[in-house]
Structure formats: C-alpha cells, structure tokens
C-alpha cells in the first residue's frame, strides 16, 4: 500500500478505539435470534458521554430532514425532523456551485427538486451531462453561482407518493452547508440538546474532475466552526470509499461508507479500474479494510435482509454480525411509510401514496441488531423504537 493508505489506516484505527465501547453491545448479537438482538438494541447512551457514544441505539436519523412531510433538504424539513425527535438530521447531501460553495441537494441535477424549470432566465442552462457514467439531462448546481441558486425554491421530489408535500412547494430556498453549520449551533442552543448532522459528499470523483473537490471544502468549513474533531456531532458519509479515505486525512470526524446494491461498484472504483463490487466490500475482508479508515457503514436495507422474488423479506445476512466483529456500526437506509417503499408483507393496498405497516418493518429490521436507520418519518421511527425496546 502507499503512504497515504498507511496514514489513513493508522489514524482510523486510533479513532475506532474511542468508539469501540459504543459498539460492543451489538457485537454479540446473533442473527436469527431476536432475543439476543433485542438485548443489543437496549443499549443507551452513557451519562455524560460525548461523540457517537452519546447517541441512543437504535439511532433514528432524519433522512434529508423530515422528507416524508416537507420537501427534502430545506430548513423546513430539517426543523421538523428535530421537532419530531430525530436523533440526527441528514443535513445535507453536499454538491458545489459554480463559484465553489457547498449546497444541500439530493443530486447536482436540480430539475426535480427546485422550480428552476419555471425560471426563463435559466432555460438555456438545461443540458445533458454524463454523471457517474449515466447520461443525465437537466440543470446542474455547478453551472450556477450561489446567488443564482438562491433565487430558486425547493419543491417535492416524489409528488406521486407525497402529494401532501406539494403544499409547501416554493416556500424554502436551497440551504448552504455553512448555513447548516450555523443552524446546528442555533438549534442546539434553542433546544437545549446537542443537534447532530450527517452530511454526505455527493459524486466526489465527478466533481474533483471539474476542479470542485468536495472534501477540502467540507474540511475547511468544519474547521472554521470547530466541528472537525473525533467527538464532533457531525458524521460524514459517502458512497465512494476514496472520499472517506480523503476525509480521514483531513478531519477527525466519525466517518461512514455508504453501500449500494451488492452488484454495484462505487464510482471511484470504476474510475480507478478497481473491479470490486459492493459484494466484495461486505465480506469480512472488505469490512476489515473499511474499518481501517471509517467507523461505520450505511448499507441498503436489502444488504441486511434481502428480499425474496415476491418482494417479501428473506433471511438476514451475516452483515450485522460481521460488521460489529470489526468494530463498525451500521446505519442502513431508508425506511419510509408509503407502500411502494416497504417490503411486500408490510404493504396495505396498492395506492402509491398510502401508508402500509412501517412499524412491522421497523421491528424486523431492529431485531437484526442494526445500530440505527435512516428514515423519512422520524416520528414513526421513534415510536417503533419505543415499541421494540419495550417488547
């Protein structure tokens, strides 16, 4: 390995030791034995604990805020997630502007999450680009200055599933990451409890190729606001392992590698000619490698419990056990209340915007011993956790 990899693993190992106590409770959970898993799930924060050890388990993470009820990645969504009791708010998915600012959008293409199409002055900006190997048409944040983006307003991304969210279309602007960091401090003071955030670097290889490297910009802002330490209430995540490795050299924050479907390849692997897939990363060997520079993984729920051909849940994999064995926490994604997003046995009817039985699904996923979960509906997640821990 090269010197950068060695340095990355050395620093990562040192940080892991600090978080080990928070993870040990789950290490003995045996998949398929709900009683053992539930015992792991009853772990609570130690009095006076800081950093990851201060979080309740399973942790409820507000996915893009309270995106089940408000347009995602807006302060309306972030504030509601806190009002509903989320332990952490995913604020936000970070993409750059033309002039180098970081803003919070699900993707750099903003045609589906803003009213940009209604702005005739930006009609000529609509274009087609190849984003991580996929031809994508729309409007891209890197083609706008921050001042221009601030003239846009957020809209609901999936109106067919969430028609009620369209009521709030046009109400909120696009937040910057710097505004989020200030908001975090303000809300911590106002609410009398530490507010946690969970930002993600989006398409870092793509943006580095444009001269808009994300990691250095993230690190600079975290340092400016004193949030680049090992006990900082800011967890950083990315689907590209090399982005997490780069962050590991720049900051001491808790770091999480996101994992998509088993047959997919992180785009930095594609760009580097690395033939490995996510299936390779979730083997004991792959997890040990991740544990050298990160504190956790964020797998799809299907990597924890695969689905059968009919869409129902199958048998849990060994991922929870294997990850805990090497000291990694697991925060899988994403639980949503609406039928189309639930395993088949937890759906009620076929309406795309109707709720199924998310409580049953939460209970099944919690029983695997996961350390937390991303959810668009933090209130549902908190009630499900209370039921699970009481049961």
mmCIF file of C-alpha atoms in Angstrom:
data_model
loop_
_atom_site.group_PDB
_atom_site.id
_atom_site.type_symbol
_atom_site.label_atom_id
_atom_site.label_comp_id
_atom_site.label_asym_id
_atom_site.label_seq_id
_atom_site.Cartn_x
_atom_site.Cartn_y
_atom_site.Cartn_z
ATOM 1 C CA UNK A 1 0.000 0.000 0.000
ATOM 2 C CA UNK A 2 1.117 3.578 -0.487
ATOM 3 C CA UNK A 3 1.945 6.015 2.306
ATOM 4 C CA UNK A 4 -1.462 7.712 2.150
ATOM 5 C CA UNK A 5 -3.215 4.393 2.764
ATOM 6 C CA UNK A 6 -0.897 3.615 5.662
ATOM 7 C CA UNK A 7 -1.547 7.000 7.252
ATOM 8 C CA UNK A 8 -5.276 6.558 6.696
ATOM 9 C CA UNK A 9 -5.359 3.198 8.434
ATOM 10 C CA UNK A 10 -3.230 4.349 11.353
ATOM 11 C CA UNK A 11 -5.442 7.329 12.123
ATOM 12 C CA UNK A 12 -8.617 5.334 11.560
ATOM 13 C CA UNK A 13 -7.547 2.633 13.977
ATOM 14 C CA UNK A 14 -6.866 5.184 16.684
ATOM 15 C CA UNK A 15 -10.288 6.740 16.326
ATOM 16 C CA UNK A 16 -12.022 3.354 16.239
ATOM 17 C CA UNK A 17 -10.748 2.529 19.696
ATOM 18 C CA UNK A 18 -12.526 5.574 21.082
ATOM 19 C CA UNK A 19 -15.846 4.431 19.682
ATOM 20 C CA UNK A 20 -15.460 0.758 20.482
ATOM 21 C CA UNK A 21 -17.418 0.875 23.717
ATOM 22 C CA UNK A 22 -20.435 2.202 21.866
ATOM 23 C CA UNK A 23 -20.355 -0.764 19.538
ATOM 24 C CA UNK A 24 -19.511 -3.680 21.806
ATOM 25 C CA UNK A 25 -23.082 -4.176 22.935
ATOM 26 C CA UNK A 26 -24.091 -5.182 19.427
ATOM 27 C CA UNK A 27 -21.077 -7.378 18.823
ATOM 28 C CA UNK A 28 -22.640 -10.430 20.466
ATOM 29 C CA UNK A 29 -25.986 -10.188 18.708
ATOM 30 C CA UNK A 30 -26.752 -13.380 16.840
ATOM 31 C CA UNK A 31 -28.727 -13.014 13.639
ATOM 32 C CA UNK A 32 -31.894 -15.018 13.698
ATOM 33 C CA UNK A 33 -32.174 -14.864 17.497
ATOM 34 C CA UNK A 34 -34.369 -11.819 18.211
ATOM 35 C CA UNK A 35 -33.816 -12.016 21.962
ATOM 36 C CA UNK A 36 -30.064 -11.542 21.606
ATOM 37 C CA UNK A 37 -30.514 -8.797 19.061
ATOM 38 C CA UNK A 38 -33.022 -7.039 21.246
ATOM 39 C CA UNK A 39 -30.604 -7.111 24.146
ATOM 40 C CA UNK A 40 -28.160 -5.304 21.890
ATOM 41 C CA UNK A 41 -30.832 -2.823 20.949
ATOM 42 C CA UNK A 42 -31.423 -1.815 24.543
ATOM 43 C CA UNK A 43 -28.082 -0.050 24.746
ATOM 44 C CA UNK A 44 -28.446 3.533 25.917
ATOM 45 C CA UNK A 45 -26.081 6.463 25.997
ATOM 46 C CA UNK A 46 -23.708 6.571 28.946
ATOM 47 C CA UNK A 47 -24.299 9.555 31.254
ATOM 48 C CA UNK A 48 -22.121 12.451 30.159
ATOM 49 C CA UNK A 49 -20.921 10.587 27.056
ATOM 50 C CA UNK A 50 -19.837 12.552 24.006
ATOM 51 C CA UNK A 51 -19.433 11.636 20.383
ATOM 52 C CA UNK A 52 -21.046 8.527 18.954
ATOM 53 C CA UNK A 53 -21.343 7.033 22.431
ATOM 54 C CA UNK A 54 -23.846 9.765 23.345
ATOM 55 C CA UNK A 55 -26.406 8.584 20.777
ATOM 56 C CA UNK A 56 -29.311 6.287 21.664
ATOM 57 C CA UNK A 57 -29.396 2.922 19.907
ATOM 58 C CA UNK A 58 -31.016 2.203 17.561
ATOM 59 C CA UNK A 59 -30.431 5.752 16.360
ATOM 60 C CA UNK A 60 -33.215 7.442 14.387
ATOM 61 C CA UNK A 61 -31.752 9.501 11.538
ATOM 62 C CA UNK A 62 -33.995 12.019 9.789
ATOM 63 C CA UNK A 63 -33.338 11.283 6.099
ATOM 64 C CA UNK A 64 -32.896 14.632 4.351
ATOM 65 C CA UNK A 65 -34.753 16.035 7.346
ATOM 66 C CA UNK A 66 -38.401 15.058 7.685
ATOM 67 C CA UNK A 67 -38.746 14.407 3.979
ATOM 68 C CA UNK A 68 -41.902 12.364 4.474
ATOM 69 C CA UNK A 69 -43.676 15.607 5.363
ATOM 70 C CA UNK A 70 -41.756 18.503 3.771
ATOM 71 C CA UNK A 71 -39.672 18.963 0.603
ATOM 72 C CA UNK A 72 -36.278 17.430 1.325
ATOM 73 C CA UNK A 73 -33.124 19.354 2.195
ATOM 74 C CA UNK A 74 -34.872 22.517 3.310
ATOM 75 C CA UNK A 75 -34.792 24.170 6.701
ATOM 76 C CA UNK A 76 -38.491 23.382 6.897
ATOM 77 C CA UNK A 77 -37.635 19.692 6.613
ATOM 78 C CA UNK A 78 -34.631 19.898 8.954
ATOM 79 C CA UNK A 79 -36.520 21.775 11.669
ATOM 80 C CA UNK A 80 -39.461 19.402 11.529
ATOM 81 C CA UNK A 81 -37.127 16.426 11.923
ATOM 82 C CA UNK A 82 -35.887 17.962 15.166
ATOM 83 C CA UNK A 83 -39.444 18.762 16.259
ATOM 84 C CA UNK A 84 -40.354 15.104 15.686
ATOM 85 C CA UNK A 85 -37.418 13.986 17.838
ATOM 86 C CA UNK A 86 -34.861 12.700 15.314
ATOM 87 C CA UNK A 87 -31.540 11.848 16.959
ATOM 88 C CA UNK A 88 -29.617 13.013 13.870
ATOM 89 C CA UNK A 89 -30.636 15.074 10.839
ATOM 90 C CA UNK A 90 -29.128 14.233 7.473
ATOM 91 C CA UNK A 91 -28.309 17.801 6.518
ATOM 92 C CA UNK A 92 -27.374 17.507 3.806
ATOM 93 C CA UNK A 93 -26.244 15.940 0.535
ATOM 94 C CA UNK A 94 -23.408 18.261 -0.472
ATOM 95 C CA UNK A 95 -22.861 19.465 -4.043
ATOM 96 C CA UNK A 96 -20.897 22.525 -5.222
ATOM 97 C CA UNK A 97 -21.894 25.680 -7.029
ATOM 98 C CA UNK A 98 -20.004 27.204 -9.945
ATOM 99 C CA UNK A 99 -18.270 29.575 -7.533
ATOM 100 C CA UNK A 100 -17.263 26.831 -5.116
ATOM 101 C CA UNK A 101 -19.895 26.975 -2.366
ATOM 102 C CA UNK A 102 -21.403 23.779 -0.960
ATOM 103 C CA UNK A 103 -25.192 23.498 -1.067
ATOM 104 C CA UNK A 104 -27.640 20.829 0.086
ATOM 105 C CA UNK A 105 -29.382 18.967 -2.743
ATOM 106 C CA UNK A 106 -30.093 15.284 -3.253
ATOM 107 C CA UNK A 107 -28.290 15.437 -6.603
ATOM 108 C CA UNK A 108 -26.420 18.088 -8.602
ATOM 109 C CA UNK A 109 -29.266 17.875 -11.124
ATOM 110 C CA UNK A 110 -31.960 20.113 -9.619
ATOM 111 C CA UNK A 111 -34.801 19.919 -12.125
ATOM 112 C CA UNK A 112 -36.776 17.602 -9.843
ATOM 113 C CA UNK A 113 -36.107 19.326 -6.520
ATOM 114 C CA UNK A 114 -36.425 23.026 -7.383
ATOM 115 C CA UNK A 115 -38.560 25.335 -9.504
ATOM 116 C CA UNK A 116 -35.669 26.028 -11.905
ATOM 117 C CA UNK A 117 -37.788 24.986 -14.902
ATOM 118 C CA UNK A 118 -40.128 27.890 -14.167
ATOM 119 C CA UNK A 119 -37.281 30.422 -14.455
ATOM 120 C CA UNK A 120 -36.994 31.507 -18.107
ATOM 121 C CA UNK A 121 -33.694 33.226 -17.372
ATOM 122 C CA UNK A 122 -32.171 29.783 -16.777
ATOM 123 C CA UNK A 123 -33.787 27.916 -19.679
ATOM 124 C CA UNK A 124 -30.525 27.852 -21.632
ATOM 125 C CA UNK A 125 -28.729 26.171 -18.734
ATOM 126 C CA UNK A 126 -30.630 22.930 -19.322
ATOM 127 C CA UNK A 127 -28.131 20.449 -20.659
ATOM 128 C CA UNK A 128 -27.139 16.784 -20.794
ATOM 129 C CA UNK A 129 -24.101 15.509 -18.890
ATOM 130 C CA UNK A 130 -22.617 12.136 -18.072
ATOM 131 C CA UNK A 131 -22.844 11.780 -14.288
ATOM 132 C CA UNK A 132 -21.011 8.734 -12.956
ATOM 133 C CA UNK A 133 -21.403 7.042 -16.317
ATOM 134 C CA UNK A 134 -25.102 7.859 -16.682
ATOM 135 C CA UNK A 135 -26.409 10.362 -19.231
ATOM 136 C CA UNK A 136 -28.464 12.887 -17.257
ATOM 137 C CA UNK A 137 -30.461 15.839 -18.590
ATOM 138 C CA UNK A 138 -31.445 18.865 -16.539
ATOM 139 C CA UNK A 139 -29.971 21.755 -14.626
ATOM 140 C CA UNK A 140 -26.802 21.252 -12.577
ATOM 141 C CA UNK A 141 -25.627 23.139 -9.500
ATOM 142 C CA UNK A 142 -22.112 23.503 -10.870
ATOM 143 C CA UNK A 143 -23.498 25.685 -13.664
ATOM 144 C CA UNK A 144 -24.976 28.216 -11.222
ATOM 145 C CA UNK A 145 -23.449 30.700 -8.832
ATOM 146 C CA UNK A 146 -24.694 30.634 -5.269
ATOM 147 C CA UNK A 147 -26.505 33.933 -5.819
ATOM 148 C CA UNK A 148 -28.372 32.395 -8.760
ATOM 149 C CA UNK A 149 -29.301 29.253 -6.836
ATOM 150 C CA UNK A 150 -30.664 31.399 -4.020
ATOM 151 C CA UNK A 151 -33.316 32.719 -6.431
ATOM 152 C CA UNK A 152 -34.746 29.196 -6.733
ATOM 153 C CA UNK A 153 -37.134 27.466 -4.353
ATOM 154 C CA UNK A 154 -37.403 23.820 -3.336
ATOM 155 C CA UNK A 155 -40.221 21.517 -4.478
ATOM 156 C CA UNK A 156 -41.294 17.986 -3.568
ATOM 157 C CA UNK A 157 -39.165 15.370 -5.369
ATOM 158 C CA UNK A 158 -41.711 12.483 -5.420
ATOM 159 C CA UNK A 159 -45.160 14.117 -5.636
ATOM 160 C CA UNK A 160 -46.858 10.884 -6.737
ATOM 161 C CA UNK A 161 -46.004 9.361 -3.344
ATOM 162 C CA UNK A 162 -46.283 12.581 -1.351
ATOM 163 C CA UNK A 163 -48.913 14.860 -2.874
ATOM 164 C CA UNK A 164 -49.414 16.498 0.534
ATOM 165 C CA UNK A 165 -45.814 17.767 0.427
ATOM 166 C CA UNK A 166 -46.539 19.816 -2.681
ATOM 167 C CA UNK A 167 -48.433 22.216 -0.414
ATOM 168 C CA UNK A 168 -45.008 23.507 0.596
ATOM 169 C CA UNK A 169 -43.537 23.881 -2.892
ATOM 170 C CA UNK A 170 -41.795 27.223 -3.260
ATOM 171 C CA UNK A 171 -41.641 28.017 0.449
ATOM 172 C CA UNK A 172 -37.947 27.377 1.142
ATOM 173 C CA UNK A 173 -34.693 28.170 -0.639
ATOM 174 C CA UNK A 174 -31.663 25.922 -1.076
ATOM 175 C CA UNK A 175 -29.523 25.894 2.088
ATOM 176 C CA UNK A 176 -25.743 26.080 2.022
ATOM 177 C CA UNK A 177 -23.609 23.802 4.169
ATOM 178 C CA UNK A 178 -22.281 26.825 6.011
ATOM 179 C CA UNK A 179 -25.845 27.872 6.825
ATOM 180 C CA UNK A 180 -26.491 24.339 8.096
ATOM 181 C CA UNK A 181 -23.499 24.512 10.431
ATOM 182 C CA UNK A 182 -24.766 27.823 11.847
ATOM 183 C CA UNK A 183 -28.290 26.404 12.094
ATOM 184 C CA UNK A 184 -26.934 23.406 14.008
ATOM 185 C CA UNK A 185 -25.428 25.697 16.646
ATOM 186 C CA UNK A 186 -28.540 27.867 16.874
ATOM 187 C CA UNK A 187 -30.862 24.873 17.253
ATOM 188 C CA UNK A 188 -28.564 23.284 19.831
ATOM 189 C CA UNK A 189 -28.842 26.443 21.944
ATOM 190 C CA UNK A 190 -32.586 26.838 21.416
ATOM 191 C CA UNK A 191 -33.497 23.220 22.114
ATOM 192 C CA UNK A 192 -31.083 22.623 24.976
ATOM 193 C CA UNK A 193 -29.725 19.429 23.427
ATOM 194 C CA UNK A 194 -26.950 18.681 21.007
ATOM 195 C CA UNK A 195 -28.162 18.652 17.404
ATOM 196 C CA UNK A 196 -26.360 16.119 15.218
ATOM 197 C CA UNK A 197 -25.996 16.267 11.437
ATOM 198 C CA UNK A 198 -24.948 13.635 8.882
ATOM 199 C CA UNK A 199 -23.778 15.274 5.619
ATOM 200 C CA UNK A 200 -22.771 13.301 2.531
ATOM 201 C CA UNK A 201 -20.266 14.074 -0.206
ATOM 202 C CA UNK A 202 -22.145 13.504 -3.480
ATOM 203 C CA UNK A 203 -20.352 12.281 -6.612
ATOM 204 C CA UNK A 204 -16.910 13.328 -5.353
ATOM 205 C CA UNK A 205 -14.965 11.806 -8.281
ATOM 206 C CA UNK A 206 -17.177 13.655 -10.769
ATOM 207 C CA UNK A 207 -16.723 16.982 -9.014
ATOM 208 C CA UNK A 208 -12.980 16.527 -8.495
ATOM 209 C CA UNK A 209 -12.721 16.114 -12.251
ATOM 210 C CA UNK A 210 -14.363 19.523 -12.623
ATOM 211 C CA UNK A 211 -11.887 21.137 -10.229
ATOM 212 C CA UNK A 212 -14.521 21.318 -7.483
ATOM 213 C CA UNK A 213 -13.142 18.884 -4.917
ATOM 214 C CA UNK A 214 -15.639 18.363 -2.110
ATOM 215 C CA UNK A 215 -13.573 17.020 0.756
ATOM 216 C CA UNK A 216 -11.297 20.029 1.150
ATOM 217 C CA UNK A 217 -14.293 22.362 1.149
ATOM 218 C CA UNK A 218 -16.060 20.252 3.771
ATOM 219 C CA UNK A 219 -12.954 20.131 5.943
ATOM 220 C CA UNK A 220 -12.392 23.872 5.686
ATOM 221 C CA UNK A 221 -15.895 24.655 6.898
ATOM 222 C CA UNK A 222 -15.796 22.083 9.680
ATOM 223 C CA UNK A 223 -12.505 23.560 10.884
ATOM 224 C CA UNK A 224 -13.910 27.097 10.684
ATOM 225 C CA UNK A 225 -16.785 26.147 13.000
ATOM 226 C CA UNK A 226 -14.750 23.905 15.298
ATOM 227 C CA UNK A 227 -16.530 20.730 14.180
ATOM 228 C CA UNK A 228 -13.677 18.651 12.794
ATOM 229 C CA UNK A 229 -12.916 16.629 15.933
ATOM 230 C CA UNK A 230 -13.392 12.988 16.844
ATOM 231 C CA UNK A 231 -16.286 13.822 19.179
ATOM 232 C CA UNK A 232 -17.890 16.343 16.863
ATOM 233 C CA UNK A 233 -21.666 15.953 16.337
ATOM 234 C CA UNK A 234 -21.065 15.707 12.580
ATOM 235 C CA UNK A 235 -20.876 12.279 10.923
ATOM 236 C CA UNK A 236 -19.578 12.322 7.339
ATOM 237 C CA UNK A 237 -20.668 9.774 4.735
ATOM 238 C CA UNK A 238 -20.065 8.927 1.083
ATOM 239 C CA UNK A 239 -20.738 6.176 -1.437
ATOM 240 C CA UNK A 240 -17.127 6.496 -2.605
ATOM 241 C CA UNK A 241 -14.612 4.884 -0.239
ATOM 242 C CA UNK A 242 -11.807 7.103 -1.550
ATOM 243 C CA UNK A 243 -13.783 10.176 -0.470
ATOM 244 C CA UNK A 244 -13.991 8.798 3.066
ATOM 245 C CA UNK A 245 -10.272 7.983 2.960
ATOM 246 C CA UNK A 246 -9.539 11.541 1.863
ATOM 247 C CA UNK A 247 -11.722 12.933 4.655
ATOM 248 C CA UNK A 248 -9.942 10.636 7.104
ATOM 249 C CA UNK A 249 -6.727 12.501 6.307
ATOM 250 C CA UNK A 250 -8.350 15.926 6.618
ATOM 251 C CA UNK A 251 -10.614 15.700 9.686
ATOM 252 C CA UNK A 252 -11.192 13.524 12.744
ATOM 253 C CA UNK A 253 -14.976 13.249 12.434
ATOM 254 C CA UNK A 254 -16.788 9.894 12.570
ATOM 255 C CA UNK A 255 -16.863 8.511 9.021
ATOM 256 C CA UNK A 256 -19.294 6.146 7.285
ATOM 257 C CA UNK A 257 -19.021 4.336 3.945
ATOM 258 C CA UNK A 258 -22.364 4.042 2.165
ATOM 259 C CA UNK A 259 -23.058 0.789 0.321
ATOM 260 C CA UNK A 260 -25.491 0.403 -2.542
ATOM 261 C CA UNK A 261 -26.740 -2.842 -4.110
ATOM 262 C CA UNK A 262 -24.479 -5.884 -3.911
ATOM 263 C CA UNK A 263 -23.754 -5.941 -7.656
ATOM 264 C CA UNK A 264 -22.964 -2.225 -7.909
ATOM 265 C CA UNK A 265 -19.490 -0.662 -7.997
ATOM 266 C CA UNK A 266 -18.611 2.597 -6.248
ATOM 267 C CA UNK A 267 -17.877 5.097 -8.989
ATOM 268 C CA UNK A 268 -14.387 5.819 -7.717
ATOM 269 C CA UNK A 269 -13.705 2.091 -8.221
ATOM 270 C CA UNK A 270 -14.993 2.368 -11.783
ATOM 271 C CA UNK A 271 -12.797 5.405 -12.451
ATOM 272 C CA UNK A 272 -9.734 3.699 -10.962
ATOM 273 C CA UNK A 273 -10.298 0.376 -12.732
ATOM 274 C CA UNK A 274 -10.934 -1.437 -9.444
ATOM 275 C CA UNK A 275 -13.121 -4.450 -10.348
ATOM 276 C CA UNK A 276 -14.577 -4.942 -6.863
ATOM 277 C CA UNK A 277 -18.279 -4.586 -6.186
ATOM 278 C CA UNK A 278 -20.210 -3.836 -3.009
ATOM 279 C CA UNK A 279 -20.492 -7.618 -2.558
ATOM 280 C CA UNK A 280 -16.715 -7.633 -2.081
ATOM 281 C CA UNK A 281 -16.856 -4.773 0.427
ATOM 282 C CA UNK A 282 -19.361 -6.542 2.688
ATOM 283 C CA UNK A 283 -17.212 -9.666 3.063
ATOM 284 C CA UNK A 284 -15.252 -9.972 6.322
ATOM 285 C CA UNK A 285 -12.120 -8.940 4.421
ATOM 286 C CA UNK A 286 -13.813 -5.925 2.844
ATOM 287 C CA UNK A 287 -15.262 -4.832 6.177
ATOM 288 C CA UNK A 288 -11.859 -5.084 7.850
ATOM 289 C CA UNK A 289 -10.471 -2.801 5.168
ATOM 290 C CA UNK A 290 -13.247 -0.263 5.712
ATOM 291 C CA UNK A 291 -12.641 -0.419 9.457
ATOM 292 C CA UNK A 292 -9.119 0.842 8.797
ATOM 293 C CA UNK A 293 -10.380 4.307 7.874
ATOM 294 C CA UNK A 294 -14.059 4.553 8.893
ATOM 295 C CA UNK A 295 -16.238 3.964 11.945
ATOM 296 C CA UNK A 296 -19.335 2.688 10.213
ATOM 297 C CA UNK A 297 -21.200 1.597 7.109
ATOM 298 C CA UNK A 298 -24.512 2.719 5.684
ATOM 299 C CA UNK A 299 -25.813 -0.269 3.702
ATOM 300 C CA UNK A 300 -29.101 -0.578 1.893
ATOM 301 C CA UNK A 301 -31.678 -2.396 3.983
ATOM 302 C CA UNK A 302 -31.559 -5.170 1.374
ATOM 303 C CA UNK A 303 -27.948 -5.893 2.349
ATOM 304 C CA UNK A 304 -29.188 -6.537 5.902
ATOM 305 C CA UNK A 305 -32.254 -8.563 4.918
ATOM 306 C CA UNK A 306 -32.527 -9.445 1.214
ATOM 307 C CA UNK A 307 -35.916 -9.633 -0.448
ATOM 308 C CA UNK A 308 -37.416 -12.723 -1.998
ATOM 309 C CA UNK A 309 -38.630 -12.747 -5.588
ATOM 310 C CA UNK A 310 -42.105 -11.697 -4.445
ATOM 311 C CA UNK A 311 -40.783 -8.659 -2.568
ATOM 312 C CA UNK A 312 -41.147 -10.137 0.908
ATOM 313 C CA UNK A 313 -38.235 -10.280 3.323
ATOM 314 C CA UNK A 314 -35.927 -13.275 3.264
ATOM 315 C CA UNK A 315 -33.399 -14.399 5.862
ATOM 316 C CA UNK A 316 -30.997 -11.838 7.366
ATOM 317 C CA UNK A 317 -27.441 -11.909 6.090
ATOM 318 C CA UNK A 318 -24.433 -12.013 8.400
ATOM 319 C CA UNK A 319 -23.605 -8.355 7.659
ATOM 320 C CA UNK A 320 -24.577 -7.012 11.094
ATOM 321 C CA UNK A 321 -22.549 -9.655 12.893
ATOM 322 C CA UNK A 322 -19.575 -9.310 10.549
ATOM 323 C CA UNK A 323 -19.513 -5.517 10.734
ATOM 324 C CA UNK A 324 -19.775 -5.451 14.503
ATOM 325 C CA UNK A 325 -16.986 -8.006 14.741
ATOM 326 C CA UNK A 326 -14.550 -5.487 13.223
ATOM 327 C CA UNK A 327 -15.939 -2.559 15.230
ATOM 328 C CA UNK A 328 -18.151 -0.933 12.600
ATOM 329 C CA UNK A 329 -21.587 0.490 13.341
ATOM 330 C CA UNK A 330 -24.417 0.063 10.822
ATOM 331 C CA UNK A 331 -26.869 2.784 9.816
ATOM 332 C CA UNK A 332 -28.835 1.279 6.898
ATOM 333 C CA UNK A 333 -31.175 3.232 4.608
ATOM 334 C CA UNK A 334 -34.065 4.067 4.022
ATOM 335 C CA UNK A 335 -37.306 3.390 5.907
ATOM 336 C CA UNK A 336 -40.381 5.141 4.513
ATOM 337 C CA UNK A 337 -44.044 4.823 5.441
ATOM 338 C CA UNK A 338 -45.553 4.604 1.960
ATOM 339 C CA UNK A 339 -46.473 1.257 0.416
ATOM 340 C CA UNK A 340 -44.062 1.209 -2.559
ATOM 341 C CA UNK A 341 -41.043 1.535 -0.277
ATOM 342 C CA UNK A 342 -41.983 -1.224 2.165
ATOM 343 C CA UNK A 343 -41.377 -4.983 1.932
ATOM 344 C CA UNK A 344 -44.403 -6.622 0.313
ATOM 345 C CA UNK A 345 -45.749 -8.194 3.504
ATOM 346 C CA UNK A 346 -45.973 -4.771 5.161
ATOM 347 C CA UNK A 347 -47.963 -3.033 2.417
ATOM 348 C CA UNK A 348 -51.640 -2.191 2.744
ATOM 349 C CA UNK A 349 -53.361 -1.952 -0.595
ATOM 350 C CA UNK A 350 -51.705 -0.651 -3.731
ATOM 351 C CA UNK A 351 -52.007 3.135 -3.518
ATOM 352 C CA UNK A 352 -48.659 4.814 -4.128
ATOM 353 C CA UNK A 353 -49.273 7.488 -1.501
ATOM 354 C CA UNK A 354 -50.914 5.267 1.138
ATOM 355 C CA UNK A 355 -49.170 4.114 4.293
ATOM 356 C CA UNK A 356 -48.532 0.446 4.912
ATOM 357 C CA UNK A 357 -47.303 -1.068 8.176
ATOM 358 C CA UNK A 358 -43.902 0.537 8.755
ATOM 359 C CA UNK A 359 -43.996 -0.428 12.441
ATOM 360 C CA UNK A 360 -43.802 -4.091 11.499
ATOM 361 C CA UNK A 361 -40.932 -3.425 9.124
ATOM 362 C CA UNK A 362 -39.015 -1.337 11.670
ATOM 363 C CA UNK A 363 -39.410 -4.119 14.234
ATOM 364 C CA UNK A 364 -37.994 -6.706 11.857
ATOM 365 C CA UNK A 365 -35.001 -4.571 10.918
ATOM 366 C CA UNK A 366 -34.294 -3.547 14.531
ATOM 367 C CA UNK A 367 -34.236 -7.247 15.520
ATOM 368 C CA UNK A 368 -31.142 -7.773 13.355
ATOM 369 C CA UNK A 369 -29.103 -5.628 15.756
ATOM 370 C CA UNK A 370 -28.551 -2.612 13.499
ATOM 371 C CA UNK A 371 -27.281 0.495 15.292
ATOM 372 C CA UNK A 372 -29.700 2.904 13.660
ATOM 373 C CA UNK A 373 -31.648 3.636 10.494
ATOM 374 C CA UNK A 374 -32.302 6.454 8.073
ATOM 375 C CA UNK A 375 -35.998 7.250 7.792
ATOM 376 C CA UNK A 376 -38.131 9.878 6.065
ATOM 377 C CA UNK A 377 -40.558 9.643 9.003
ATOM 378 C CA UNK A 378 -38.663 10.220 12.240
ATOM 379 C CA UNK A 379 -41.802 10.182 14.381
ATOM 380 C CA UNK A 380 -42.728 6.722 13.112
ATOM 381 C CA UNK A 381 -39.184 5.538 13.739
ATOM 382 C CA UNK A 382 -39.173 6.821 17.306
ATOM 383 C CA UNK A 383 -42.478 5.124 18.122
ATOM 384 C CA UNK A 384 -41.226 1.911 16.536
ATOM 385 C CA UNK A 385 -38.052 2.085 18.609
ATOM 386 C CA UNK A 386 -40.046 2.605 21.810
ATOM 387 C CA UNK A 387 -42.212 -0.421 20.953
ATOM 388 C CA UNK A 388 -39.153 -2.522 20.182
ATOM 389 C CA UNK A 389 -37.287 -1.634 23.347
ATOM 390 C CA UNK A 390 -40.404 -2.139 25.474
ATOM 391 C CA UNK A 391 -41.085 -5.536 23.937
#
